[in-house]
mmCIF file of C-alpha atoms in Angstrom:
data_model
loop_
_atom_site.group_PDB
_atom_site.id
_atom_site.type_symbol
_atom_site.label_atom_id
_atom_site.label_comp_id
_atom_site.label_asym_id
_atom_site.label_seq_id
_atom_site.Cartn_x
_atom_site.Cartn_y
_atom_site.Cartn_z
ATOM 1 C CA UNK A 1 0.000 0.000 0.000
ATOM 2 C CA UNK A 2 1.044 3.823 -1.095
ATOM 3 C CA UNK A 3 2.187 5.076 1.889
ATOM 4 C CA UNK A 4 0.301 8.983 2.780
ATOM 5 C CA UNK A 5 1.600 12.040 4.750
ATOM 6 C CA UNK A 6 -1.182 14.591 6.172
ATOM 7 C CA UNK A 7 -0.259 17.494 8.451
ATOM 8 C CA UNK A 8 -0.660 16.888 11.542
ATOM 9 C CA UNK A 9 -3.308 18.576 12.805
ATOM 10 C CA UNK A 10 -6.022 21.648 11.570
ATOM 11 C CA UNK A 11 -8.369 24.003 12.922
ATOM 12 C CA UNK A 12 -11.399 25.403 10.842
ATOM 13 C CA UNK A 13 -14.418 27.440 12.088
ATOM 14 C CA UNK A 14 -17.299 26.520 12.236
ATOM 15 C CA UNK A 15 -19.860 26.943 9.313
ATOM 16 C CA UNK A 16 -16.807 26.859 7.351
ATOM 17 C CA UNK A 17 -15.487 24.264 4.715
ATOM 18 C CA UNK A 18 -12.771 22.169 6.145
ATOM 19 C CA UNK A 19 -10.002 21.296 3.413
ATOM 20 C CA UNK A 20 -7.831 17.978 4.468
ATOM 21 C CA UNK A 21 -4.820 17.485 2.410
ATOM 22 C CA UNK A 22 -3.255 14.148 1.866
ATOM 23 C CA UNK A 23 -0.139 13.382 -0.347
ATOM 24 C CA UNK A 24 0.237 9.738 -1.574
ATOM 25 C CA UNK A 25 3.055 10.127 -4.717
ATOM 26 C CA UNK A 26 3.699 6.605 -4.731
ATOM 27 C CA UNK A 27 0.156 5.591 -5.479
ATOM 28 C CA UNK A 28 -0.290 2.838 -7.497
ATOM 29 C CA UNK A 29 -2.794 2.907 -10.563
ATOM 30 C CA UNK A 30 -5.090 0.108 -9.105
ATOM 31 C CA UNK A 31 -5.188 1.234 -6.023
ATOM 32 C CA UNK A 32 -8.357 3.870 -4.280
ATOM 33 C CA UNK A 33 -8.110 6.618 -1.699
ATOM 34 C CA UNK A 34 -10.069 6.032 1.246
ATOM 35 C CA UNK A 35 -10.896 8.444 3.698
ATOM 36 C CA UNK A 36 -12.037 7.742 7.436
ATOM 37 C CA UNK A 37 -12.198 9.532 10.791
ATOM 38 C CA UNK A 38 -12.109 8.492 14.154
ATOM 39 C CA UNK A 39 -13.672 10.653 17.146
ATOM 40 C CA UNK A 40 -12.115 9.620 20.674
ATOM 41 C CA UNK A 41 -12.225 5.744 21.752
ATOM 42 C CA UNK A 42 -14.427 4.605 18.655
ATOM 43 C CA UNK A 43 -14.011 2.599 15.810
ATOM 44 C CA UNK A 44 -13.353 4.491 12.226
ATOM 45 C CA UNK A 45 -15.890 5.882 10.764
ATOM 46 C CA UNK A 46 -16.007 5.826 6.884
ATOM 47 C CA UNK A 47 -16.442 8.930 4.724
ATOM 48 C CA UNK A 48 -15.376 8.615 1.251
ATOM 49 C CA UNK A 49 -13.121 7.090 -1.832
ATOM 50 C CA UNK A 50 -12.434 7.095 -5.335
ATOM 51 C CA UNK A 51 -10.226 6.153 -7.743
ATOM 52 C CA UNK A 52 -9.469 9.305 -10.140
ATOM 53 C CA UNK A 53 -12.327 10.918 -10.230
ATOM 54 C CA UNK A 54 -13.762 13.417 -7.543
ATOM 55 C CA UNK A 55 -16.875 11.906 -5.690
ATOM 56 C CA UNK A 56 -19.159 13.741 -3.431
ATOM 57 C CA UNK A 57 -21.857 12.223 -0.990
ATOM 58 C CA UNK A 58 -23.377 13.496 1.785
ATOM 59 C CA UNK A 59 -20.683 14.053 4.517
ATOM 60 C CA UNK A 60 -17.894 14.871 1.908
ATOM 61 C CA UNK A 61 -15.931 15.783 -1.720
ATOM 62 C CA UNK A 62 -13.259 13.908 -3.070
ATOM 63 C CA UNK A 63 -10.824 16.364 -4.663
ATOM 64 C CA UNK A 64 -8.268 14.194 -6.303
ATOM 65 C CA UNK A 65 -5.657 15.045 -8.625
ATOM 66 C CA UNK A 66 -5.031 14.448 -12.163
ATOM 67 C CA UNK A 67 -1.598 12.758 -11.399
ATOM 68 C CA UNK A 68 -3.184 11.158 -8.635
ATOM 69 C CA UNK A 69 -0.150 11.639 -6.156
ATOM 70 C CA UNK A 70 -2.538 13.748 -3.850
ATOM 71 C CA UNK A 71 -6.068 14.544 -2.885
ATOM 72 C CA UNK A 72 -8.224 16.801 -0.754
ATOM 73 C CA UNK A 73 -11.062 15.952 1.447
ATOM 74 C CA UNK A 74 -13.629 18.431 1.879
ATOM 75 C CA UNK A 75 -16.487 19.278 4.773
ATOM 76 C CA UNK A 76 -18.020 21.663 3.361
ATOM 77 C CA UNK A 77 -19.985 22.872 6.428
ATOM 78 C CA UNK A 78 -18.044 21.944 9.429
ATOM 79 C CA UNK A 79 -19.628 21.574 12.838
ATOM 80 C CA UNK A 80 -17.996 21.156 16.272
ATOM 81 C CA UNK A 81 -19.379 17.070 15.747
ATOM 82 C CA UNK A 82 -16.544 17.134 12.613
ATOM 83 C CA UNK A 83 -13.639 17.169 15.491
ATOM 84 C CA UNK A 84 -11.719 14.294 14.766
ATOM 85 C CA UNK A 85 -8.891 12.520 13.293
ATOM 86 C CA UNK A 86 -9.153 12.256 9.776
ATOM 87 C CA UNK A 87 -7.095 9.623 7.834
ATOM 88 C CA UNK A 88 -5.901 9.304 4.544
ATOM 89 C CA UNK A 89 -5.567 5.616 3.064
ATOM 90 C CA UNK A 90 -3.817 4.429 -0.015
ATOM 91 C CA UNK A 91 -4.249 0.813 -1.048
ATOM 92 C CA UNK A 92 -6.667 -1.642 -2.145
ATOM 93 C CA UNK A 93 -9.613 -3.599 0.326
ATOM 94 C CA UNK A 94 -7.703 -6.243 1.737
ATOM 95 C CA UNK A 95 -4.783 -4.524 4.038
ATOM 96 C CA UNK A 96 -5.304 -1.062 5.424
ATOM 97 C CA UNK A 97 -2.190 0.557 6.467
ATOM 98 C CA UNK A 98 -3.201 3.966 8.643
ATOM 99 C CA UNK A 99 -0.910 6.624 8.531
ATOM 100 C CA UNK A 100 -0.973 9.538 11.260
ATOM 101 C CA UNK A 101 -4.209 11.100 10.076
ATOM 102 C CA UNK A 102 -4.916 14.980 10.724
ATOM 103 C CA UNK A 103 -6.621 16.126 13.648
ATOM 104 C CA UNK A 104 -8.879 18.406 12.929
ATOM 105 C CA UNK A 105 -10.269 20.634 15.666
ATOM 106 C CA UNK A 106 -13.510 22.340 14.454
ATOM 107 C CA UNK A 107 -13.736 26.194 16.160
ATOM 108 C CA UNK A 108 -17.131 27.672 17.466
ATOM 109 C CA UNK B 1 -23.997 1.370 6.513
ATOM 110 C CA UNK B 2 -23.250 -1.698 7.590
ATOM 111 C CA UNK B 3 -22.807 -2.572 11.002
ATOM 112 C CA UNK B 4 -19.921 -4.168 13.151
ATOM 113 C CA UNK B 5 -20.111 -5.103 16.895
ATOM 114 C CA UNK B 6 -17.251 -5.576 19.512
ATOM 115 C CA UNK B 7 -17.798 -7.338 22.431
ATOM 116 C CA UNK B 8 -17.094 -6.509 25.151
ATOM 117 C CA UNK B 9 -16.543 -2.726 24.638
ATOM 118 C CA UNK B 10 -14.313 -2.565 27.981
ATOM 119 C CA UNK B 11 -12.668 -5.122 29.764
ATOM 120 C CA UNK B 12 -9.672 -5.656 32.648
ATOM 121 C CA UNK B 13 -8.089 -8.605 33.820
ATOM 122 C CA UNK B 14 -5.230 -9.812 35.611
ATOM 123 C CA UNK B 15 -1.394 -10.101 34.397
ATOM 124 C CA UNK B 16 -1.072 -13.827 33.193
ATOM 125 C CA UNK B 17 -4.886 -14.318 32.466
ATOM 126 C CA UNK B 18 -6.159 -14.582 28.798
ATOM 127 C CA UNK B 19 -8.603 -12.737 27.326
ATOM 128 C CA UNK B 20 -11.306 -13.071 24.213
ATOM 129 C CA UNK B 21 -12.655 -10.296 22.312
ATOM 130 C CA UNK B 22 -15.327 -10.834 19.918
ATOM 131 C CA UNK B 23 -16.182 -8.895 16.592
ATOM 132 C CA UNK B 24 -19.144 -9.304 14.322
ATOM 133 C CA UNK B 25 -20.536 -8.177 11.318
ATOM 134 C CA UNK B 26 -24.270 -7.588 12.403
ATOM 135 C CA UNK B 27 -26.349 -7.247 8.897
ATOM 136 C CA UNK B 28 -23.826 -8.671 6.345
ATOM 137 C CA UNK B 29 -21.686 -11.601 6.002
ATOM 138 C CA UNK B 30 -17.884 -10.950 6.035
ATOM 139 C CA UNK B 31 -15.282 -13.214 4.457
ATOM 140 C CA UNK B 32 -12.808 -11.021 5.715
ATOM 141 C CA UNK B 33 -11.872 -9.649 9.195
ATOM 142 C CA UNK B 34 -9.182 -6.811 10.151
ATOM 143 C CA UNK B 35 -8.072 -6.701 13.828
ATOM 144 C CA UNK B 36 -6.162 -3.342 14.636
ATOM 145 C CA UNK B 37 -4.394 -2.352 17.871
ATOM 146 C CA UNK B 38 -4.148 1.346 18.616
ATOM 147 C CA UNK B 39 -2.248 2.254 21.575
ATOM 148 C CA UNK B 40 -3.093 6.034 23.092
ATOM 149 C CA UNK B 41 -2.115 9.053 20.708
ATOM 150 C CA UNK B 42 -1.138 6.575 18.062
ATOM 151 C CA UNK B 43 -2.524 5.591 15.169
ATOM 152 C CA UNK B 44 -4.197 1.895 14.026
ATOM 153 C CA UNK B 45 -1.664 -0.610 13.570
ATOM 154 C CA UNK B 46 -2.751 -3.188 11.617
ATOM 155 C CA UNK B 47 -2.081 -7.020 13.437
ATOM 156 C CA UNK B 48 -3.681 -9.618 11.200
ATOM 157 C CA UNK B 49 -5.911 -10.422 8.693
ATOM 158 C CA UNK B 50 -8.647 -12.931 9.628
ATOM 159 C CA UNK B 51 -10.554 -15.116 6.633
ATOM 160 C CA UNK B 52 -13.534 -17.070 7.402
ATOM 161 C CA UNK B 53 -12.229 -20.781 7.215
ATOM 162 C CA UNK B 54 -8.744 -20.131 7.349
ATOM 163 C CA UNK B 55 -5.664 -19.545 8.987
ATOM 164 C CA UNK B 56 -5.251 -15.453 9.973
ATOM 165 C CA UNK B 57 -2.407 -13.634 7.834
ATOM 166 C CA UNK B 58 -0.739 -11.928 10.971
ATOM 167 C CA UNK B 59 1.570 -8.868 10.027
ATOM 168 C CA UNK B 60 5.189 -8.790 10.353
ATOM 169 C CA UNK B 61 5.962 -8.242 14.242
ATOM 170 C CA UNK B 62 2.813 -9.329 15.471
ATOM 171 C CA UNK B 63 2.954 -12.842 17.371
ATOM 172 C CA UNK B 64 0.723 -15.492 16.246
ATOM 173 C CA UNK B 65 0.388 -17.485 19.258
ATOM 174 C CA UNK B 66 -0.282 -14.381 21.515
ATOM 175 C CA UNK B 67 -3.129 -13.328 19.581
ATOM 176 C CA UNK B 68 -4.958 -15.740 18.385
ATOM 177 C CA UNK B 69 -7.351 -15.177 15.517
ATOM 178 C CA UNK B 70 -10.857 -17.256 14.879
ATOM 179 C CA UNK B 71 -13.068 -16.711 12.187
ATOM 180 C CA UNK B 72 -15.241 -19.979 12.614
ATOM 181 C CA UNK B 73 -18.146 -18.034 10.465
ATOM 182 C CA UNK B 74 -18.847 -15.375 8.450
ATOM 183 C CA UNK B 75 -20.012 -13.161 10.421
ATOM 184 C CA UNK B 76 -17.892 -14.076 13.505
ATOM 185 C CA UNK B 77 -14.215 -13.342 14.400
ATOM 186 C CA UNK B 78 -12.436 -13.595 17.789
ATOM 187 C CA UNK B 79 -9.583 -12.170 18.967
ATOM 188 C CA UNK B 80 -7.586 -14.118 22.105
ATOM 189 C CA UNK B 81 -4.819 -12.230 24.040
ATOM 190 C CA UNK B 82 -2.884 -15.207 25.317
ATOM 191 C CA UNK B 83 -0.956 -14.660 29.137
ATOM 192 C CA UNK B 84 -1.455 -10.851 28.865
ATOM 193 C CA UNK B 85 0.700 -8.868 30.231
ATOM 194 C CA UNK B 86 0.190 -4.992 30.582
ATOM 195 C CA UNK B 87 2.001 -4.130 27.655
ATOM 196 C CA UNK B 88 -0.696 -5.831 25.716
ATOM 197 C CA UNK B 89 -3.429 -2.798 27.319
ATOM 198 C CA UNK B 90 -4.540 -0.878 24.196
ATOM 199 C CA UNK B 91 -7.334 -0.438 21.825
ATOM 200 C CA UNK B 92 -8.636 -3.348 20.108
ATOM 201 C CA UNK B 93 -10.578 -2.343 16.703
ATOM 202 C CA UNK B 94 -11.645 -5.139 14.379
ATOM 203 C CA UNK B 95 -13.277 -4.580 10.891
ATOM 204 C CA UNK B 96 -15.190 -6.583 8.067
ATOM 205 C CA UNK B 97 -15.815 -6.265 4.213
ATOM 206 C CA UNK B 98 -19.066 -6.890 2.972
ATOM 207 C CA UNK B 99 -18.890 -10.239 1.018
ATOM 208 C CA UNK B 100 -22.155 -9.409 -0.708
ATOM 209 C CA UNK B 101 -21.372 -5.990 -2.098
ATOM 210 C CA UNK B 102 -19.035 -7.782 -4.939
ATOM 211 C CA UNK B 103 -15.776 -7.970 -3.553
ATOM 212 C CA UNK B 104 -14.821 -5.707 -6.065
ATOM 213 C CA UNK B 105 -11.564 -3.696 -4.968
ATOM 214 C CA UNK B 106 -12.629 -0.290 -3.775
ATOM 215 C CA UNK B 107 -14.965 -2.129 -1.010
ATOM 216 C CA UNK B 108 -14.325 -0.057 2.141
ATOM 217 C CA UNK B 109 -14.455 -1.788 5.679
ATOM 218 C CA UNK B 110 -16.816 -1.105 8.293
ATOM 219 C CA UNK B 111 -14.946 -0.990 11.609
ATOM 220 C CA UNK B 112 -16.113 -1.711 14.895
ATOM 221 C CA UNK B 113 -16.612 0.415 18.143
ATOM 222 C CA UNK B 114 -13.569 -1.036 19.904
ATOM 223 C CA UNK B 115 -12.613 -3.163 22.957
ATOM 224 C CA UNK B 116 -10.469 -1.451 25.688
ATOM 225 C CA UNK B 117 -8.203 -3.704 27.050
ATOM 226 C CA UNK B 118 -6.804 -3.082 30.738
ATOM 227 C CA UNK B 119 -4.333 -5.573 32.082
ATOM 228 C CA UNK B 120 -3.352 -4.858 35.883
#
């Protein structure tokens, strides 16, 4: 699996659209982006993937790049249930390999 | 979404005891299970991969007869922590991929709410 780097950790107010980075240049061409998020002592929560093109449902958009080597997931409305760690994974179904994720602290 | 249980959500036990942790996929049947340890401030570290009538596929580091990984059915895995000790207290996670949906490549997994493991 493509191994990602996010920063570290965001703020965004709230109301406002929350833009996660992710970089994953070593993608390879079969394999998705899959975003999750994890709030305090639960289980990952999924959000979103895709492939190449940009997907949107209702929690999130899918902003990924032509080359593919990064993407952006955006909230669009973030509210102070949106703090979390967000994480950005590279790879195909069978073997999920989490990187550090962003925390993302949403700002009355 | 599809639903995935963990049972039980919290437990502690002694130094030297063993302990079982259950995970199942609620409304869909799972050829595949993920267990994940996450100790605090860290991120999930993936242990093993569990297949329903099979041997699990632990990952590099990870003992194999410490944890030991059941999936007698396909909508049942079980995690045992053999003789823990309390380096083994973290954050169990388990997750399952919906056999049904296709098995197509892009299916994402539905993760559990997590087992907190205490070991005194």
């Amino acid at each position: 699996d493509a191994k990602t780097t996010q920063p570290p950790s965001m703020d965004c107010a709230e109301g406002r659209a929350a833009n996660l980075p992710c970089n994953h240049s070593t993608i390879s061409g079969n394999e998705y982006v899959y975003w999750y998020r994890q709030i305090h002592s639960q289980g990952p929560q999924y959000i979103i993937h895709g492939l190449k093109n940009n997907e949107t449902n209702e929690m999130a958009s899918l902003i990924i790049t032509e080359d593919r080597k990064s993407s952006t997931l955006i909230l669009p409305h973030a509210t102070l249930r949106d703090t979390a760690v967000y994480y950005c994974i590279a790879g195909r179904f069978n073997q999920f390999y989490f990187g550090t994720g962003t925390s993302l602290t949403v700002i009355p | 979404g599809a639903v995935v249980s963990q049972h039980p959500s919290r437990v502690i036990c002694k130094s030297g005891t063993s302990v079982k942790i259950e995970c199942r996929s609620l409304d869909f049947q799972a050829t595949t299970m993920f267990w994940y340890r996450q100790f605090p401030k860290q991120s999930l570290m993936l242990m093993a991969t569990s297949n329903e009538g099979s041997k699990a596929t632990y990952e590099q580091g990870v003992e194999k007869d410490k944890f030991l990984i059941n999936h007698a059915s396909l909508t049942l895995s079980t995690l045992t922590v053999t003789s823990a000790h309390p380096e083994d207290s973290s954050f169990y996670i388990c997750s399952a991929r919906d056999l049904l949906a296709g098995g197509h490549s892009y299916n994402e997994q539905f993760f559990g709410p997590g087992t907190r493991l205490t070991v005194l």
